[in-house]
Short mmCIF file of N, CA and C in Angstrom, two decimals:
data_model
loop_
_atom_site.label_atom_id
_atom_site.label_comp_id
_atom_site.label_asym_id
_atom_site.label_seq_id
_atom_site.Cartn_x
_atom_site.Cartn_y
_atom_site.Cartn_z
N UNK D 247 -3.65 2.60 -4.62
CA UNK D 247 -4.53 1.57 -4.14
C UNK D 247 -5.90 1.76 -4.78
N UNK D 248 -6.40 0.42 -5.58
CA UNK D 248 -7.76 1.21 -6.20
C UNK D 248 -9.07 1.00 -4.91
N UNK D 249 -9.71 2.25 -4.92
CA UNK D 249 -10.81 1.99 -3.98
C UNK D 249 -11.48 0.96 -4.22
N UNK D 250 -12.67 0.68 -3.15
CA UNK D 250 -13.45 -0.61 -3.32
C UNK D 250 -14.89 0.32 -3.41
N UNK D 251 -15.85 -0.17 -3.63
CA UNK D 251 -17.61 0.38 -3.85
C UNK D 251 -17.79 1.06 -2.27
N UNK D 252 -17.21 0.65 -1.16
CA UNK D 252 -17.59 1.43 -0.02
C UNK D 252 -16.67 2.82 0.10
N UNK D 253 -15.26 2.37 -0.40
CA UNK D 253 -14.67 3.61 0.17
C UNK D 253 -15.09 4.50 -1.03
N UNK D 254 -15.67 4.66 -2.40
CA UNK D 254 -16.41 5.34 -3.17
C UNK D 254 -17.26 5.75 -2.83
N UNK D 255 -18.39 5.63 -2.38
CA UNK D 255 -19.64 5.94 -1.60
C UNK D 255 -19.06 6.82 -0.51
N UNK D 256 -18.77 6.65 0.43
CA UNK D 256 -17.76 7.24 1.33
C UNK D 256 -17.40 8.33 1.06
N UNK D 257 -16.07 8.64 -0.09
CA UNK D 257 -15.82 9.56 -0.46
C UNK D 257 -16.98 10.49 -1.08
N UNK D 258 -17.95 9.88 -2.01
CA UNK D 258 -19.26 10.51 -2.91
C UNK D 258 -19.72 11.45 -1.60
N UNK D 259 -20.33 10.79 -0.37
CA UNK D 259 -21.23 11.10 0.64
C UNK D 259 -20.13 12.40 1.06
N UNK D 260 -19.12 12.26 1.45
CA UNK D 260 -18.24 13.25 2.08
C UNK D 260 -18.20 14.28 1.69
N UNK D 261 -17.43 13.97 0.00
CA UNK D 261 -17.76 15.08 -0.83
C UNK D 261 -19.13 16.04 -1.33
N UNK D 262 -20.04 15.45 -1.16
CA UNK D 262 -21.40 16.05 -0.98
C UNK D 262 -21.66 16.81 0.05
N UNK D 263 -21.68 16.42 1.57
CA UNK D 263 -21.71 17.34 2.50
C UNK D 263 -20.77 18.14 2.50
N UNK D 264 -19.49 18.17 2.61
CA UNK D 264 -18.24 19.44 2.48
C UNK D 264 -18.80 20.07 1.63
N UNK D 265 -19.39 19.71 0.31
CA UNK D 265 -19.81 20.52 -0.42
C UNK D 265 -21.41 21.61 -0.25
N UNK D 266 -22.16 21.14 0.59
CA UNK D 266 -23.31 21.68 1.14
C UNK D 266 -22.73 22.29 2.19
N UNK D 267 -22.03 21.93 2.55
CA UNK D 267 -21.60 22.71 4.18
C UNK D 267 -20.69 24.14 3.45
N UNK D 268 -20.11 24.28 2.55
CA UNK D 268 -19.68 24.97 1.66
C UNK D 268 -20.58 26.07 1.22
N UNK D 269 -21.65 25.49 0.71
CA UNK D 269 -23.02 26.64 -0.03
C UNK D 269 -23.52 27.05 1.01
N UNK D 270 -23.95 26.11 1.58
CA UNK D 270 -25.11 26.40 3.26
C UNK D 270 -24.16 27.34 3.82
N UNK D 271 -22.42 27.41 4.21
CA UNK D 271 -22.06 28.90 4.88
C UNK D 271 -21.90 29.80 4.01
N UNK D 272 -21.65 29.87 3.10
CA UNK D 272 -22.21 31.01 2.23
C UNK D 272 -23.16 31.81 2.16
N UNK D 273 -24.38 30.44 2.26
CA UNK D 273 -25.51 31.70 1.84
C UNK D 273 -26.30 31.92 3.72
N UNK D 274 -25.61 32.02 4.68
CA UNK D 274 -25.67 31.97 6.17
C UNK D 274 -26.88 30.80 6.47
N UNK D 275 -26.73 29.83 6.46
CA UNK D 275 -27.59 28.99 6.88
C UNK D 275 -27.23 28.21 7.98
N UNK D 276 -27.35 28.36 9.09
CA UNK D 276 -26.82 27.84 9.93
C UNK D 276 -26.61 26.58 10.18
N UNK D 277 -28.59 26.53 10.46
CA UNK D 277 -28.47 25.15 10.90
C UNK D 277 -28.00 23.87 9.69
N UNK D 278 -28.86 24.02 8.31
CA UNK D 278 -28.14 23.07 7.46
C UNK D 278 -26.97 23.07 7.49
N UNK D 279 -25.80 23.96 7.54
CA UNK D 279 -24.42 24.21 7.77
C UNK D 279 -23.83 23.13 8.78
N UNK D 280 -24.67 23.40 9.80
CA UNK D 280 -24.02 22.43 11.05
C UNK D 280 -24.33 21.20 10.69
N UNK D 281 -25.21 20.73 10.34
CA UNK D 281 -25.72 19.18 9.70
C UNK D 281 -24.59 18.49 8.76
N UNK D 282 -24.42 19.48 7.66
CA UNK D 282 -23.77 18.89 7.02
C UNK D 282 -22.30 19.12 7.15
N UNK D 283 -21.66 20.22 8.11
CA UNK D 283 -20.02 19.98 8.56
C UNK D 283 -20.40 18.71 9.68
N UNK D 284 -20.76 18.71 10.02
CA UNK D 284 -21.13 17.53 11.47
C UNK D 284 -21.15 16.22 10.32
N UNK D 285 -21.90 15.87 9.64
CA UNK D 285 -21.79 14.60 8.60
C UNK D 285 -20.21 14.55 8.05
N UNK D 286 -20.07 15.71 7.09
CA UNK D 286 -18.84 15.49 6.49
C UNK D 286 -17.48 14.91 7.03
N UNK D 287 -17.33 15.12 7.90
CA UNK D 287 -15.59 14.94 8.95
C UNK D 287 -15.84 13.28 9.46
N UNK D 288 -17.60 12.82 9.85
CA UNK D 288 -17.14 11.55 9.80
C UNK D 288 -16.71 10.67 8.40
N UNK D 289 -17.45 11.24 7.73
CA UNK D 289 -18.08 10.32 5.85
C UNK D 289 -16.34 10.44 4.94
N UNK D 290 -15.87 11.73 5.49
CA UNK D 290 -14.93 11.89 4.34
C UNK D 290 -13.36 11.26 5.14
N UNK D 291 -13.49 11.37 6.63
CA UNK D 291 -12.52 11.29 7.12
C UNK D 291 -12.46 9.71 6.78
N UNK D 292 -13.38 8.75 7.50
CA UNK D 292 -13.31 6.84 7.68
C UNK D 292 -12.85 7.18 5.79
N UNK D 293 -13.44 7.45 4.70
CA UNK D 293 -13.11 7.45 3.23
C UNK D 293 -11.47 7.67 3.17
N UNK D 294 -10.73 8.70 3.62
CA UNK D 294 -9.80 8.90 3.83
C UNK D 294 -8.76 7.67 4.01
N UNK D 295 -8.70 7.19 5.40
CA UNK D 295 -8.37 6.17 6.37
C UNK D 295 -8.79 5.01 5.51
N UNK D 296 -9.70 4.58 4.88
CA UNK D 296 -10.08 3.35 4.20
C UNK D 296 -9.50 3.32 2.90
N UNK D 297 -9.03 4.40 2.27
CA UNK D 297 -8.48 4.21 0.84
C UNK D 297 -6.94 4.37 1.36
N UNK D 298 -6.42 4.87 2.65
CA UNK D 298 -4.69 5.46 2.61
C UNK D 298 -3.94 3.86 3.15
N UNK D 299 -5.10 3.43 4.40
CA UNK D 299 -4.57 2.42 4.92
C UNK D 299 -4.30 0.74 4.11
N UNK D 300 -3.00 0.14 4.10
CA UNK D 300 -3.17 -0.85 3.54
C UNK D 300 -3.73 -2.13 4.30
N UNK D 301 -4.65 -2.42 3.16
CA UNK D 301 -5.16 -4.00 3.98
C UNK D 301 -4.89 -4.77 4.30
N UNK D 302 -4.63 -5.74 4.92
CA UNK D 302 -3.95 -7.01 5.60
C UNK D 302 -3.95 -7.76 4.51
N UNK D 303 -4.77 -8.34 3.95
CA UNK D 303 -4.73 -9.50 2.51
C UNK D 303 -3.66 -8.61 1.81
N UNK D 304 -4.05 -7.70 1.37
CA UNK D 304 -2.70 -7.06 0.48
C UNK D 304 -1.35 -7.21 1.11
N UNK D 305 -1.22 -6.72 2.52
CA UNK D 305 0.25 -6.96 2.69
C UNK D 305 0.33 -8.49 3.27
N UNK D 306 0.01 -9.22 3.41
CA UNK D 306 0.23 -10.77 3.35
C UNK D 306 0.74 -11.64 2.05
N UNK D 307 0.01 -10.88 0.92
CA UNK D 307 0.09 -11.60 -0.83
C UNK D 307 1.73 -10.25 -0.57
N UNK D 308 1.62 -8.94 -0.44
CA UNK D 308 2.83 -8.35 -1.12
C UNK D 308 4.52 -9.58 -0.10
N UNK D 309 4.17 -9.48 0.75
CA UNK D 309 5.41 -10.28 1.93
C UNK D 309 5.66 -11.45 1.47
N UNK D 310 4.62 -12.56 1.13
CA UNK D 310 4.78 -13.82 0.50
C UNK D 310 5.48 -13.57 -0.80
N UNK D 311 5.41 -13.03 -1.72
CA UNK D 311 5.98 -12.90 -2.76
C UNK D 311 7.20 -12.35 -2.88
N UNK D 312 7.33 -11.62 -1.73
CA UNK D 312 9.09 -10.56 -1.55
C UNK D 312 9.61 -12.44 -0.99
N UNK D 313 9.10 -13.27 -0.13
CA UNK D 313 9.83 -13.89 0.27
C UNK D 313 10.14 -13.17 1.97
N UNK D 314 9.23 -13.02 2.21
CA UNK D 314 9.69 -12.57 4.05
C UNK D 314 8.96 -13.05 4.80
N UNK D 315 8.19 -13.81 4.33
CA UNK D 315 7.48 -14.75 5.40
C UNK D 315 6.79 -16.17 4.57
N UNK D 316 6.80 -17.09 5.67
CA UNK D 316 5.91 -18.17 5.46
C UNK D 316 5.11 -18.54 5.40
N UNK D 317 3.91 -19.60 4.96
CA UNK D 317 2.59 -19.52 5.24
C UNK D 317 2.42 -20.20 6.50
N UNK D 318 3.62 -20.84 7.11
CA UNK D 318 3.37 -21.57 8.48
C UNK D 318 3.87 -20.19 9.28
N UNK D 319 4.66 -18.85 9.28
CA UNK D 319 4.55 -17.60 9.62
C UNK D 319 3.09 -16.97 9.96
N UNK D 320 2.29 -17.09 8.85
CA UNK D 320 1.08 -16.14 8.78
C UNK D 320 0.14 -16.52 10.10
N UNK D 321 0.41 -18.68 9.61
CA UNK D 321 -1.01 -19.21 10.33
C UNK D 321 -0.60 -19.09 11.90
N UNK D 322 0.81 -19.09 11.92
CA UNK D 322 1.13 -18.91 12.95
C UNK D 322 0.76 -17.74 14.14
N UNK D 323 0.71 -16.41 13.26
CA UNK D 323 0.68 -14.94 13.62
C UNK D 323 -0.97 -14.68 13.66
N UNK D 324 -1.19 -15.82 12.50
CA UNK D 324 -3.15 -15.44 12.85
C UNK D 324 -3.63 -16.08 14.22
N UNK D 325 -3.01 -17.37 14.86
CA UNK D 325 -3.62 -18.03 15.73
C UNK D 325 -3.21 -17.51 16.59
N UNK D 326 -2.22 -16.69 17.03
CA UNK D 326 -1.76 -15.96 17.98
C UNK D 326 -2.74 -14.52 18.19
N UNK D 327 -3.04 -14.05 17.07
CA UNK D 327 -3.79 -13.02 17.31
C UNK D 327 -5.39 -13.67 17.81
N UNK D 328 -5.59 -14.77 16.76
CA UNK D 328 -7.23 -14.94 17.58
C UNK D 328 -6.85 -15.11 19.29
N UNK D 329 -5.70 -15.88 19.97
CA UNK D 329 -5.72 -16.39 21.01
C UNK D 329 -5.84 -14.70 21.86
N UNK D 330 -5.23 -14.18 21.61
CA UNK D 330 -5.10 -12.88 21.94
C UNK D 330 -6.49 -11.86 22.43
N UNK D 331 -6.93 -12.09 20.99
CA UNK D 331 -8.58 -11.61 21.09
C UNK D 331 -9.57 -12.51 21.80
N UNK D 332 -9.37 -13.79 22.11
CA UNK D 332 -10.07 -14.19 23.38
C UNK D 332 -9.81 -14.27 24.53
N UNK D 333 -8.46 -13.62 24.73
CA UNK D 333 -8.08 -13.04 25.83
C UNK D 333 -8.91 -11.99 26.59
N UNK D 334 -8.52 -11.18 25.20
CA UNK D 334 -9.68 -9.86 25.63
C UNK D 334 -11.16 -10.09 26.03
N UNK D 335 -11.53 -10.98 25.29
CA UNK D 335 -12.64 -10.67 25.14
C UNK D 335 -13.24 -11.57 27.08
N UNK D 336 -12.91 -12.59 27.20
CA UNK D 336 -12.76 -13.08 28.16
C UNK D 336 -12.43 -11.68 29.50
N UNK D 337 -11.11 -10.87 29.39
CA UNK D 337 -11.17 -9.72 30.47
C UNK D 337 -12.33 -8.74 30.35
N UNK D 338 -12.86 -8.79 28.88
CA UNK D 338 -14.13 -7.77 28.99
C UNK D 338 -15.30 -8.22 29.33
N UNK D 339 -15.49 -9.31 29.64
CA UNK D 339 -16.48 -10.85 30.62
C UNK D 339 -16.49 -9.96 32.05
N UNK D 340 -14.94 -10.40 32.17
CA UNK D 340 -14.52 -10.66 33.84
C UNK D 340 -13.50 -9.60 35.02
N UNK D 341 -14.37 -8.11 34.13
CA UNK D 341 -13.16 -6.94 34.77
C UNK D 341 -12.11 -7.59 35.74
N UNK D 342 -12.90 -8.11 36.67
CA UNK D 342 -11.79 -8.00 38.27
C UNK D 342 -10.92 -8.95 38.17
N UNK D 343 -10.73 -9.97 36.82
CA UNK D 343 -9.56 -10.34 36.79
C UNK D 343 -8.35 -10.26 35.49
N UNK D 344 -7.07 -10.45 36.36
CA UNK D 344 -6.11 -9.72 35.55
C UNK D 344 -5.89 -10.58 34.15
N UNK D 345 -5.67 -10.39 32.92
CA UNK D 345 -5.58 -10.76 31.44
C UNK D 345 -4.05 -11.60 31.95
N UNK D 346 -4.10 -12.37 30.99
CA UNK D 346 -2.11 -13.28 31.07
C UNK D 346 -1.64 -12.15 30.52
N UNK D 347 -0.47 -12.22 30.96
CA UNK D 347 0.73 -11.80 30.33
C UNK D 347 0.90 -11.83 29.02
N UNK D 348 1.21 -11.38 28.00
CA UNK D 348 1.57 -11.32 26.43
C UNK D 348 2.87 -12.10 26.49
N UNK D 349 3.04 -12.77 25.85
CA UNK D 349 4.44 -13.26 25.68
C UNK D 349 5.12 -12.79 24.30
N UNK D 350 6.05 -11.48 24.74
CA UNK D 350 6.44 -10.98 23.99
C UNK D 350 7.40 -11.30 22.77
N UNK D 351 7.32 -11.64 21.56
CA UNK D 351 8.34 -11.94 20.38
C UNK D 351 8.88 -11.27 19.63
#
Protein backbone atom coordinates (compact mmCIF):
# COMPACT_ATOMS: atom_id res chain seq x y z
CA UNK A 1 0.00 0.00 0.00
CA UNK A 2 1.87 3.24 -0.89
CA UNK A 3 1.74 5.67 2.09
CA UNK A 4 0.09 9.04 1.78
CA UNK A 5 2.19 12.58 3.10
CA UNK A 6 0.45 11.97 6.62
CA UNK A 7 1.18 8.45 7.25
CA UNK A 8 5.02 9.62 6.22
CA UNK A 9 5.23 12.32 8.64
CA UNK A 10 3.81 9.94 11.12
CA UNK A 11 6.16 7.39 10.60
CA UNK A 12 9.28 10.37 10.23
CA UNK A 13 7.90 11.80 13.82
CA UNK A 14 7.78 8.15 15.36
CA UNK A 15 10.86 7.19 14.10
CA UNK A 16 12.55 10.23 15.55
CA UNK A 17 11.31 9.87 19.04
CA UNK A 18 11.98 5.88 19.31
CA UNK A 19 15.02 7.10 18.17
CA UNK A 20 15.71 9.84 21.00
CA UNK A 21 14.07 7.72 23.45
CA UNK A 22 16.85 5.25 22.34
CA UNK A 23 19.98 7.82 22.95
CA UNK A 24 18.19 9.68 25.88
CA UNK A 25 18.19 5.85 27.75
CA UNK A 26 21.47 5.36 27.02
CA UNK A 27 23.02 8.20 28.04
CA UNK A 28 20.46 8.02 31.53
CA UNK A 29 18.33 10.86 30.84
CA UNK A 30 15.33 10.40 32.28
CA UNK A 31 13.18 12.87 31.88
CA UNK A 32 13.82 13.50 27.95
CA UNK A 33 13.52 9.61 27.84
CA UNK A 34 10.02 9.71 29.17
CA UNK A 35 8.96 12.55 26.70
CA UNK A 36 10.01 10.98 23.95
CA UNK A 37 8.87 7.02 24.74
CA UNK A 38 5.49 8.80 25.81
CA UNK A 39 5.41 10.62 22.09
CA UNK A 40 6.68 7.67 20.20
CA UNK A 41 3.89 4.72 20.86
CA UNK A 42 1.28 7.35 19.93
CA UNK A 43 3.18 8.88 16.46
CA UNK A 44 4.52 5.46 15.37
CA UNK A 45 1.69 3.29 16.48
CA UNK A 46 -1.68 5.63 14.49
CA UNK A 47 1.59 5.44 11.41
CA UNK A 48 1.42 1.81 11.82
CA UNK A 49 -2.54 1.34 11.75
CA UNK A 50 -2.75 4.07 8.90
CA UNK A 51 -0.34 2.45 6.42
CA UNK A 52 -1.53 -1.63 7.47
CA UNK A 53 -5.25 -0.75 7.40
CA UNK A 54 -7.06 -0.78 4.04
CA UNK A 55 -9.12 2.19 3.07
CA UNK A 56 -12.64 2.08 2.19
CA UNK A 57 -12.24 3.87 -1.41
CA UNK A 58 -9.66 1.21 -2.07
CA UNK A 59 -11.75 -1.69 -1.14
CA UNK A 60 -14.92 -0.31 -2.87
CA UNK A 61 -12.78 0.34 -6.51
CA UNK A 62 -10.93 -3.38 -5.56
CA UNK A 63 -14.93 -5.23 -5.09
CA UNK A 64 -16.40 -3.28 -8.09
CA UNK A 65 -13.92 -4.57 -10.35
CA UNK A 66 -13.78 -8.37 -8.90
CA UNK A 67 -17.55 -7.94 -9.69
CA UNK A 68 -19.01 -8.49 -6.00
CA UNK A 69 -20.91 -5.71 -5.65
CA UNK A 70 -23.02 -3.00 -7.19
CA UNK A 71 -23.04 0.59 -7.24
CA UNK A 72 -26.80 0.44 -6.20
CA UNK A 73 -24.97 -2.16 -3.32
CA UNK A 74 -22.52 0.58 -2.14
CA UNK A 75 -25.22 3.55 -2.20
CA UNK A 76 -27.23 1.32 -0.63
CA UNK A 77 -24.69 0.26 2.35
CA UNK A 78 -23.61 4.04 2.52
CA UNK A 79 -27.22 5.26 3.31
CA UNK A 80 -27.64 2.67 5.74
CA UNK A 81 -24.59 3.51 7.51
CA UNK A 82 -25.31 7.40 7.53
CA UNK A 83 -28.94 6.35 8.87
CA UNK A 84 -27.17 4.45 11.47
CA UNK A 85 -24.84 7.26 12.52
CA UNK A 86 -27.82 9.47 13.16
CA UNK A 87 -29.06 7.07 15.15
CA UNK A 88 -26.24 7.41 17.31
CA UNK A 89 -25.78 10.47 17.27
CA UNK A 90 -29.44 11.31 18.18
CA UNK A 91 -28.92 8.49 21.48
CA UNK A 92 -25.82 10.61 22.31
CA UNK A 93 -28.52 13.83 22.38
CA UNK A 94 -30.94 11.77 24.41
CA UNK A 95 -29.20 9.10 26.94
CA UNK A 96 -32.57 8.03 28.59
CA UNK A 97 -33.85 6.89 25.48
CA UNK A 98 -33.45 3.52 23.96
CA UNK A 99 -31.67 3.62 20.08
CA UNK A 100 -34.10 1.33 17.36
CA UNK A 101 -33.26 -1.80 16.89
CA UNK A 102 -30.60 -2.56 13.98
CA UNK A 103 -32.22 -4.48 11.48
CA UNK A 104 -29.97 -7.09 10.99
CA UNK A 105 -28.79 -8.31 7.16
Amino acid sequence: MPLTVQDGALVGAGMLFAGGATLFYRRKQTLPFKLAYFAAWPTLGTAVMLACIPRNDRLVADMKRHGLVSEEQIQEAHKQSVIQMQHIQDAAKHPNVKAPASSGS
